[in-house]
C-alpha atoms as an extended CHARMM CRD file, in Angstrom:
* protein
*
        74  EXT
         1         1  UNK       CA           -101.0960000000      -44.0980000000       11.0990000000  PROA      1               0.0000000000
         2         2  UNK       CA            -99.1470000000      -47.1720000000       12.1420000000  PROA      2               0.0000000000
         3         3  UNK       CA            -95.8700000000      -47.1840000000       14.0640000000  PROA      3               0.0000000000
         4         4  UNK       CA            -93.6320000000      -47.3640000000       11.0110000000  PROA      4               0.0000000000
         5         5  UNK       CA            -95.3450000000      -44.3640000000        9.4340000000  PROA      5               0.0000000000
         6         6  UNK       CA            -94.9060000000      -42.4720000000       12.7230000000  PROA      6               0.0000000000
         7         7  UNK       CA            -91.1850000000      -43.2820000000       12.7700000000  PROA      7               0.0000000000
         8         8  UNK       CA            -90.7700000000      -42.1320000000        9.1740000000  PROA      8               0.0000000000
         9         9  UNK       CA            -92.7350000000      -38.9740000000        9.8890000000  PROA      9               0.0000000000
        10        10  UNK       CA            -90.4460000000      -38.2370000000       12.8340000000  PROA      10              0.0000000000
        11        11  UNK       CA            -87.3560000000      -38.8010000000       10.7140000000  PROA      11              0.0000000000
        12        12  UNK       CA            -88.7220000000      -36.4310000000        8.0830000000  PROA      12              0.0000000000
        13        13  UNK       CA            -89.3610000000      -33.5610000000       10.5260000000  PROA      13              0.0000000000
        14        14  UNK       CA            -86.0110000000      -31.7610000000        9.9720000000  PROA      14              0.0000000000
        15        15  UNK       CA            -86.4820000000      -32.0120000000        6.2100000000  PROA      15              0.0000000000
        16        16  UNK       CA            -90.0220000000      -30.6670000000        6.4720000000  PROA      16              0.0000000000
        17        17  UNK       CA            -88.6980000000      -27.7600000000        8.5280000000  PROA      17              0.0000000000
        18        18  UNK       CA            -86.2640000000      -26.9230000000        5.7340000000  PROA      18              0.0000000000
        19        19  UNK       CA            -89.1240000000      -26.9840000000        3.2190000000  PROA      19              0.0000000000
        20        20  UNK       CA            -91.1580000000      -24.6490000000        5.4110000000  PROA      20              0.0000000000
        21        21  UNK       CA            -88.1530000000      -22.3320000000        5.6930000000  PROA      21              0.0000000000
        22        22  UNK       CA            -87.7970000000      -22.4500000000        1.9040000000  PROA      22              0.0000000000
        23        23  UNK       CA            -91.4650000000      -21.4980000000        1.6210000000  PROA      23              0.0000000000
        24        24  UNK       CA            -90.8530000000      -18.5330000000        3.9140000000  PROA      24              0.0000000000
        25        25  UNK       CA            -88.0280000000      -17.3740000000        1.6620000000  PROA      25              0.0000000000
        26        26  UNK       CA            -90.0100000000      -18.1050000000       -1.5300000000  PROA      26              0.0000000000
        27        27  UNK       CA            -88.1960000000      -21.0660000000       -3.0890000000  PROA      27              0.0000000000
        28        28  UNK       CA            -90.9140000000      -23.0690000000       -4.9060000000  PROA      28              0.0000000000
        29        29  UNK       CA            -92.4140000000      -24.9190000000       -1.9270000000  PROA      29              0.0000000000
        30        30  UNK       CA            -95.1080000000      -26.7300000000       -3.9390000000  PROA      30              0.0000000000
        31        31  UNK       CA            -92.5930000000      -28.9310000000       -5.7340000000  PROA      31              0.0000000000
        32        32  UNK       CA            -90.6370000000      -29.5300000000       -2.5510000000  PROA      32              0.0000000000
        33        33  UNK       CA            -93.7190000000      -30.5660000000       -0.5840000000  PROA      33              0.0000000000
        34        34  UNK       CA            -94.8080000000      -32.9850000000       -3.3080000000  PROA      34              0.0000000000
        35        35  UNK       CA            -91.3600000000      -34.5760000000       -3.4170000000  PROA      35              0.0000000000
        36        36  UNK       CA            -91.2780000000      -34.8170000000        0.3790000000  PROA      36              0.0000000000
        37        37  UNK       CA            -94.6920000000      -36.4290000000        0.5060000000  PROA      37              0.0000000000
        38        38  UNK       CA            -93.6830000000      -39.0090000000       -2.0960000000  PROA      38              0.0000000000
        39        39  UNK       CA            -90.3930000000      -39.6200000000       -0.3030000000  PROA      39              0.0000000000
        40        40  UNK       CA            -92.1340000000      -40.1350000000        3.0310000000  PROA      40              0.0000000000
        41        41  UNK       CA            -94.5950000000      -42.6220000000        1.5000000000  PROA      41              0.0000000000
        42        42  UNK       CA            -91.8300000000      -44.5470000000       -0.2580000000  PROA      42              0.0000000000
        43        43  UNK       CA            -89.6640000000      -44.6010000000        2.8640000000  PROA      43              0.0000000000
        44        44  UNK       CA            -92.5400000000      -45.9270000000        4.9820000000  PROA      44              0.0000000000
        45        45  UNK       CA            -93.1970000000      -48.6280000000        2.3730000000  PROA      45              0.0000000000
        46        46  UNK       CA            -89.5420000000      -49.7220000000        2.3810000000  PROA      46              0.0000000000
        47        47  UNK       CA            -89.4150000000      -49.7690000000        6.1920000000  PROA      47              0.0000000000
        48        48  UNK       CA            -92.5220000000      -51.9740000000        6.2620000000  PROA      48              0.0000000000
        49        49  UNK       CA            -90.9920000000      -54.3890000000        3.7520000000  PROA      49              0.0000000000
        50        50  UNK       CA            -87.7630000000      -54.6490000000        5.7480000000  PROA      50              0.0000000000
        51        51  UNK       CA            -89.6810000000      -55.0970000000        9.0020000000  PROA      51              0.0000000000
        52        52  UNK       CA            -91.7200000000      -57.9320000000        7.4910000000  PROA      52              0.0000000000
        53        53  UNK       CA            -88.5730000000      -59.6160000000        6.1410000000  PROA      53              0.0000000000
        54        54  UNK       CA            -86.9350000000      -59.3700000000        9.5670000000  PROA      54              0.0000000000
        55        55  UNK       CA            -90.0520000000      -60.6920000000       11.2710000000  PROA      55              0.0000000000
        56        56  UNK       CA            -90.1880000000      -63.7290000000        8.9650000000  PROA      56              0.0000000000
        57        57  UNK       CA            -86.4820000000      -64.4270000000        9.4640000000  PROA      57              0.0000000000
        58        58  UNK       CA            -86.9680000000      -64.2500000000       13.2380000000  PROA      58              0.0000000000
        59        59  UNK       CA            -89.8840000000      -66.6830000000       13.0710000000  PROA      59              0.0000000000
        60        60  UNK       CA            -87.8140000000      -69.1340000000       11.0270000000  PROA      60              0.0000000000
        61        61  UNK       CA            -84.8730000000      -68.8990000000       13.4360000000  PROA      61              0.0000000000
        62        62  UNK       CA            -87.1750000000      -69.5220000000       16.4050000000  PROA      62              0.0000000000
        63        63  UNK       CA            -88.7390000000      -72.5100000000       14.6680000000  PROA      63              0.0000000000
        64        64  UNK       CA            -85.2920000000      -73.9740000000       13.9420000000  PROA      64              0.0000000000
        65        65  UNK       CA            -84.3060000000      -73.5970000000       17.6070000000  PROA      65              0.0000000000
        66        66  UNK       CA            -87.5030000000      -75.2820000000       18.7470000000  PROA      66              0.0000000000
        67        67  UNK       CA            -87.0920000000      -78.1570000000       16.2970000000  PROA      67              0.0000000000
        68        68  UNK       CA            -83.4610000000      -78.6090000000       17.2850000000  PROA      68              0.0000000000
        69        69  UNK       CA            -84.4660000000      -78.6800000000       20.9550000000  PROA      69              0.0000000000
        70        70  UNK       CA            -87.1060000000      -81.3150000000       20.2300000000  PROA      70              0.0000000000
        71        71  UNK       CA            -84.6130000000      -83.5130000000       18.3930000000  PROA      71              0.0000000000
        72        72  UNK       CA            -85.7690000000      -82.5080000000       14.9440000000  PROA      72              0.0000000000
        73        73  UNK       CA            -83.4370000000      -80.8240000000       12.4720000000  PROA      73              0.0000000000
        74        74  UNK       CA            -79.8640000000      -80.6110000000       13.6310000000  PROA      74              0.0000000000
């Protein structure tokens, strides 16, 4: 499990607790767990995409600063 998946898992903990409570009180936990699992996977995927976009933007900004400092693009 990578760091992003760990973050998402941590964010999902309160929701998972609610599902477990629903199971205790008999409110169709199978469907809820499946939805939660899919939600957690999708959320981790979106976080990864946003992280990669931010990383690329940061690299480009750093490159622009370096080129500007070297007398390149102004």
